[in-house]
Amino acid sequence: LVKARFDNLPSDEYNMVGSVVWATVLKAKEHIQLHCHIVACEPPPMVHVTACTNIDQCVVDWKQLWWNGMGHFLLDGRNPQPYKD
């Protein structure tokens, strides 16, 4: 993705970008945010070991662990992470 940030653009370059480009950027940003929210709320599937004695409780624990850890991390605006991480 793009490494440059829009808030670092010089004002003359900022003004050169047309409204069609800005509209496209804003729509793309909305789609990326929606995807991030979906990823944060839906943990990846978990593979249970054969020794697991309570799969239902294990699934509940995994969902809670995901939400309390990675889910919050993905939605934390104070610590944005690059897409590649």
Backbone as ProteinMPNN parsed JSONL, in Angstrom:
{"seq_chain_A": "LVKARFDNLPSDEYNMVGSVVWATVLKAKEHIQLHCHIVACEPPPMVHVTACTNIDQCVVDWKQLWWNGMGHFLLDGRNPQPYKD", "coords_chain_A": {"N_chain_A": [[0.836, -1.181, 0.0], [0.26, 2.37, 0.061], [2.942, 4.274, 1.257], [3.206, 6.92, 1.934], [1.683, 9.556, 3.821], [-1.398, 11.31, 3.934], [-1.581, 13.566, 5.515], [0.941, 14.535, 5.442], [1.334, 15.721, 3.028], [2.422, 18.451, 1.038], [0.78, 21.649, 0.897], [0.357, 22.643, -1.72], [0.481, 20.316, -3.313], [-1.597, 18.913, -2.157], [-3.801, 20.435, -2.904], [-3.739, 19.997, -5.624], [-4.761, 17.51, -6.087], [-7.61, 16.057, -7.351], [-11.235, 16.184, -6.863], [-12.43, 13.758, -7.518], [-10.423, 11.905, -7.043], [-10.066, 12.261, -4.266], [-12.606, 11.447, -3.357], [-12.523, 8.758, -4.116], [-10.39, 7.838, -2.538], [-11.451, 8.235, 0.042], [-13.648, 6.468, -0.024], [-12.288, 4.039, -0.334], [-10.873, 3.991, 2.069], [-12.983, 3.728, 3.894], [-13.902, 1.141, 3.222], [-11.665, -0.379, 3.935], [-11.566, 0.106, 6.705], [-14.004, -1.085, 7.483], [-13.448, -3.756, 6.819], [-11.346, -4.238, 8.611], [-12.735, -4.056, 11.045], [-14.42, -6.275, 10.814], [-12.521, -8.348, 10.768], [-11.444, -8.004, 13.317], [-13.587, -8.718, 14.937], [-14.222, -11.345, 14.334], [-12.784, -14.203, 15.136], [-10.06, -16.209, 13.816], [-10.477, -19.612, 12.634], [-10.017, -22.322, 14.919], [-7.878, -25.053, 15.496], [-8.424, -27.961, 17.169], [-6.665, -29.884, 19.565], [-6.238, -33.433, 19.863], [-6.421, -34.17, 22.493], [-8.166, -32.441, 23.682], [-10.769, -31.928, 25.882], [-13.157, -30.582, 26.148], [-14.63, -29.25, 23.763], [-16.553, -27.284, 23.163], [-16.299, -25.407, 25.283], [-13.681, -24.703, 24.856], [-13.853, -23.38, 22.38], [-15.384, -21.137, 23.131], [-13.588, -19.955, 24.953], [-11.471, -19.374, 23.191], [-12.658, -17.451, 21.472], [-13.123, -15.403, 23.317], [-10.505, -14.876, 24.181], [-9.387, -14.01, 21.738], [-10.93, -11.667, 21.237], [-10.347, -10.072, 23.505], [-7.639, -9.718, 23.195], [-6.223, -9.64, 20.367], [-8.416, -8.58, 18.898], [-9.09, -6.12, 20.193], [-6.617, -4.887, 19.871], [-6.444, -4.553, 17.077], [-8.408, -2.629, 16.681], [-7.555, -0.446, 18.066], [-7.007, 2.848, 17.946], [-4.931, 4.354, 18.898], [-2.588, 3.077, 18.458], [-1.819, 2.498, 15.641], [-1.175, 0.018, 13.17], [0.99, -1.001, 10.497], [-0.27, -2.39, 7.407], [1.163, -4.631, 6.53], [2.056, -5.846, 8.848]], "CA_chain_A": [[0.0, 0.0, 0.0], [0.975, 3.632, -0.015], [3.678, 4.588, 2.477], [3.027, 8.345, 2.24], [0.465, 9.907, 4.551], [-2.021, 12.501, 3.378], [-1.32, 14.735, 6.357], [2.304, 14.997, 5.157], [1.386, 16.352, 1.707], [2.484, 19.914, 1.0], [-0.53, 22.189, 0.533], [0.192, 22.763, -3.176], [0.158, 18.983, -3.819], [-2.919, 18.59, -1.621], [-4.783, 21.14, -3.727], [-3.685, 19.486, -6.989], [-5.528, 16.273, -6.155], [-8.992, 16.387, -7.687], [-12.304, 15.67, -5.998], [-12.666, 12.346, -7.852], [-9.396, 11.136, -6.328], [-10.381, 12.303, -2.837], [-13.779, 10.594, -3.134], [-12.066, 7.37, -4.224], [-9.577, 7.563, -1.346], [-12.348, 8.126, 1.194], [-14.4, 5.216, -0.142], [-11.355, 2.938, -0.062], [-10.592, 3.993, 3.506], [-14.169, 3.167, 4.554], [-13.903, -0.308, 3.0], [-10.574, -0.951, 4.735], [-11.989, 0.14, 8.104], [-15.023, -2.11, 7.667], [-12.755, -5.053, 6.817], [-10.606, -4.343, 9.88], [-13.715, -4.335, 12.104], [-14.857, -7.66, 10.653], [-11.407, -9.202, 11.196], [-11.302, -7.875, 14.769], [-14.713, -9.353, 15.628], [-14.351, -12.758, 13.985], [-11.491, -14.88, 15.26], [-9.817, -17.287, 12.848], [-10.829, -20.933, 13.173], [-9.0, -22.939, 15.754], [-7.78, -26.506, 15.376], [-8.336, -28.554, 18.507], [-5.817, -31.07, 19.719], [-7.047, -34.622, 20.178], [-6.563, -34.279, 23.946], [-9.151, -31.464, 24.141], [-11.882, -32.646, 26.496], [-14.385, -29.798, 26.093], [-14.471, -28.42, 22.569], [-17.43, -26.105, 23.25], [-15.675, -24.428, 26.179], [-12.452, -24.271, 24.186], [-14.268, -22.397, 21.369], [-15.762, -19.922, 23.865], [-12.348, -19.366, 25.463], [-10.723, -18.823, 22.057], [-13.325, -16.216, 21.047], [-12.872, -14.388, 24.337], [-9.085, -14.55, 24.1], [-9.192, -13.219, 20.519], [-11.52, -10.337, 21.388], [-9.627, -9.309, 24.53], [-6.265, -9.471, 22.757], [-6.036, -9.148, 19.007], [-9.552, -7.765, 18.481], [-8.887, -4.755, 20.704], [-5.388, -4.364, 19.271], [-6.739, -4.125, 15.711], [-9.293, -1.467, 16.698], [-6.96, 0.612, 18.877], [-6.532, 3.953, 17.126], [-3.731, 4.964, 19.479], [-1.403, 2.314, 18.059], [-2.077, 1.924, 14.317], [-0.134, -0.863, 12.661], [1.0, -1.116, 9.029], [-0.999, -3.538, 6.898], [2.034, -5.803, 6.397], [2.238, -6.482, 10.159]], "C_chain_A": [[0.879, 1.242, 0.0], [1.654, 3.934, 1.317], [3.494, 6.043, 2.893], [1.706, 8.558, 2.967], [-0.086, 11.198, 3.982], [-1.748, 13.739, 4.223], [0.111, 15.262, 6.184], [2.429, 15.664, 3.788], [1.55, 17.861, 1.842], [1.156, 20.459, 0.479], [-0.711, 22.332, -0.972], [-0.141, 21.407, -3.804], [-1.234, 18.554, -3.358], [-4.008, 19.212, -2.493], [-4.815, 20.635, -5.164], [-4.517, 18.215, -7.168], [-7.002, 16.634, -6.355], [-10.008, 15.728, -6.762], [-12.608, 14.196, -6.288], [-11.67, 11.465, -7.099], [-9.708, 11.111, -4.835], [-11.575, 11.413, -2.517], [-13.387, 9.118, -3.172], [-11.258, 6.96, -3.0], [-10.469, 7.368, -0.129], [-13.167, 6.842, 1.159], [-13.516, 4.012, 0.163], [-11.055, 2.839, 1.428], [-11.765, 3.403, 4.29], [-14.209, 1.643, 4.409], [-12.82, -0.993, 3.834], [-10.953, -0.969, 6.211], [-13.049, -0.92, 8.394], [-14.384, -3.494, 7.719], [-12.002, -5.267, 8.131], [-11.557, -4.665, 11.033], [-14.206, -5.777, 12.025], [-13.768, -8.619, 11.143], [-11.263, -9.171, 12.719], [-12.38, -8.661, 15.509], [-14.842, -10.846, 15.367], [-12.999, -13.45, 14.074], [-11.311, -15.95, 14.183], [-10.185, -18.636, 13.466], [-9.664, -21.535, 13.949], [-9.038, -24.452, 15.552], [-7.558, -27.072, 16.776], [-7.398, -29.757, 18.497], [-6.706, -32.248, 20.102], [-7.272, -34.772, 21.68], [-7.589, -33.288, 24.505], [-10.384, -32.203, 24.652], [-13.202, -31.894, 26.422], [-14.283, -28.803, 24.942], [-15.322, -27.155, 22.65], [-16.818, -25.026, 24.134], [-14.396, -23.873, 25.573], [-12.768, -23.197, 23.142], [-14.635, -21.075, 22.037], [-14.514, -19.216, 24.383], [-11.541, -18.717, 24.35], [-11.33, -17.513, 21.581], [-13.058, -15.087, 22.04], [-11.41, -13.947, 24.319], [-8.797, -13.677, 22.888], [-9.697, -11.796, 20.723], [-10.728, -9.488, 22.383], [-8.193, -8.988, 24.135], [-6.212, -8.819, 21.399], [-7.179, -8.266, 18.539], [-9.414, -6.32, 18.923], [-7.658, -4.113, 20.073], [-5.653, -3.823, 17.869], [-7.577, -2.855, 15.668], [-8.715, -0.283, 17.456], [-6.363, 1.7, 17.995], [-5.285, 4.618, 17.66], [-2.454, 4.274, 19.038], [-1.642, 1.686, 16.68], [-0.883, 1.118, 13.822], [-0.163, -0.875, 11.128], [0.29, -2.404, 8.605], [-0.132, -4.793, 6.863], [2.274, -6.513, 7.716], [0.997, -7.241, 10.548]], "O_chain_A": [[2.106, 1.148, -0.055], [1.027, 3.86, 2.373], [3.613, 6.368, 4.074], [0.738, 7.829, 2.752], [0.674, 12.083, 3.59], [-1.69, 14.848, 3.692], [0.452, 16.316, 6.72], [3.511, 16.123, 3.422], [0.888, 18.483, 2.673], [0.48, 19.79, -0.302], [-1.825, 22.162, -1.467], [-0.953, 21.342, -4.727], [-1.963, 17.9, -4.104], [-5.021, 18.573, -2.78], [-5.814, 20.823, -5.858], [-4.927, 17.89, -8.282], [-7.561, 17.43, -5.6], [-9.677, 14.834, -5.984], [-13.005, 13.463, -5.382], [-12.033, 10.409, -6.581], [-9.624, 10.058, -4.203], [-11.561, 10.698, -1.515], [-13.86, 8.323, -2.359], [-11.427, 5.855, -2.484], [-10.263, 6.436, 0.649], [-13.36, 6.198, 2.19], [-13.944, 3.076, 0.839], [-10.989, 1.743, 1.985], [-11.557, 2.658, 5.247], [-14.517, 0.936, 5.368], [-13.046, -2.074, 4.378], [-10.691, -1.954, 6.901], [-13.001, -1.579, 9.433], [-14.739, -4.313, 8.567], [-12.025, -6.363, 8.691], [-11.218, -5.464, 11.906], [-14.387, -6.428, 13.054], [-14.058, -9.586, 11.847], [-10.991, -10.199, 13.338], [-12.125, -9.207, 16.583], [-15.518, -11.542, 16.124], [-12.162, -13.299, 13.184], [-12.286, -16.525, 13.699], [-10.199, -18.777, 14.689], [-8.495, -21.28, 13.661], [-10.11, -25.048, 15.449], [-6.614, -26.695, 17.47], [-7.357, -30.533, 17.541], [-7.81, -32.057, 20.61], [-8.221, -35.437, 22.095], [-7.853, -33.306, 25.707], [-10.972, -33.01, 23.932], [-14.262, -32.491, 26.612], [-13.895, -27.652, 25.137], [-14.875, -26.078, 22.255], [-16.821, -23.851, 23.767], [-14.071, -22.7, 25.761], [-12.038, -22.212, 23.028], [-14.241, -20.01, 21.561], [-14.401, -17.997, 24.259], [-10.986, -17.634, 24.535], [-10.601, -16.559, 21.311], [-12.797, -13.952, 21.643], [-11.123, -12.755, 24.432], [-8.045, -12.708, 22.989], [-8.992, -10.832, 20.424], [-10.469, -8.313, 22.126], [-7.594, -8.07, 24.694], [-6.163, -7.594, 21.287], [-6.936, -7.282, 17.839], [-9.598, -5.4, 18.127], [-7.666, -2.919, 19.774], [-5.149, -2.76, 17.508], [-7.471, -2.081, 14.717], [-9.328, 0.784, 17.487], [-5.326, 1.492, 17.366], [-4.639, 5.379, 16.94], [-1.36, 4.81, 19.216], [-1.667, 0.46, 16.564], [0.27, 1.495, 14.033], [-1.234, -0.769, 10.531], [0.257, -3.381, 9.353], [-0.617, -5.892, 7.131], [2.663, -7.681, 7.713], [0.954, -7.846, 11.619]]}, "name": "protein", "num_of_chains": 1, "seq": "LVKARFDNLPSDEYNMVGSVVWATVLKAKEHIQLHCHIVACEPPPMVHVTACTNIDQCVVDWKQLWWNGMGHFLLDGRNPQPYKD"}
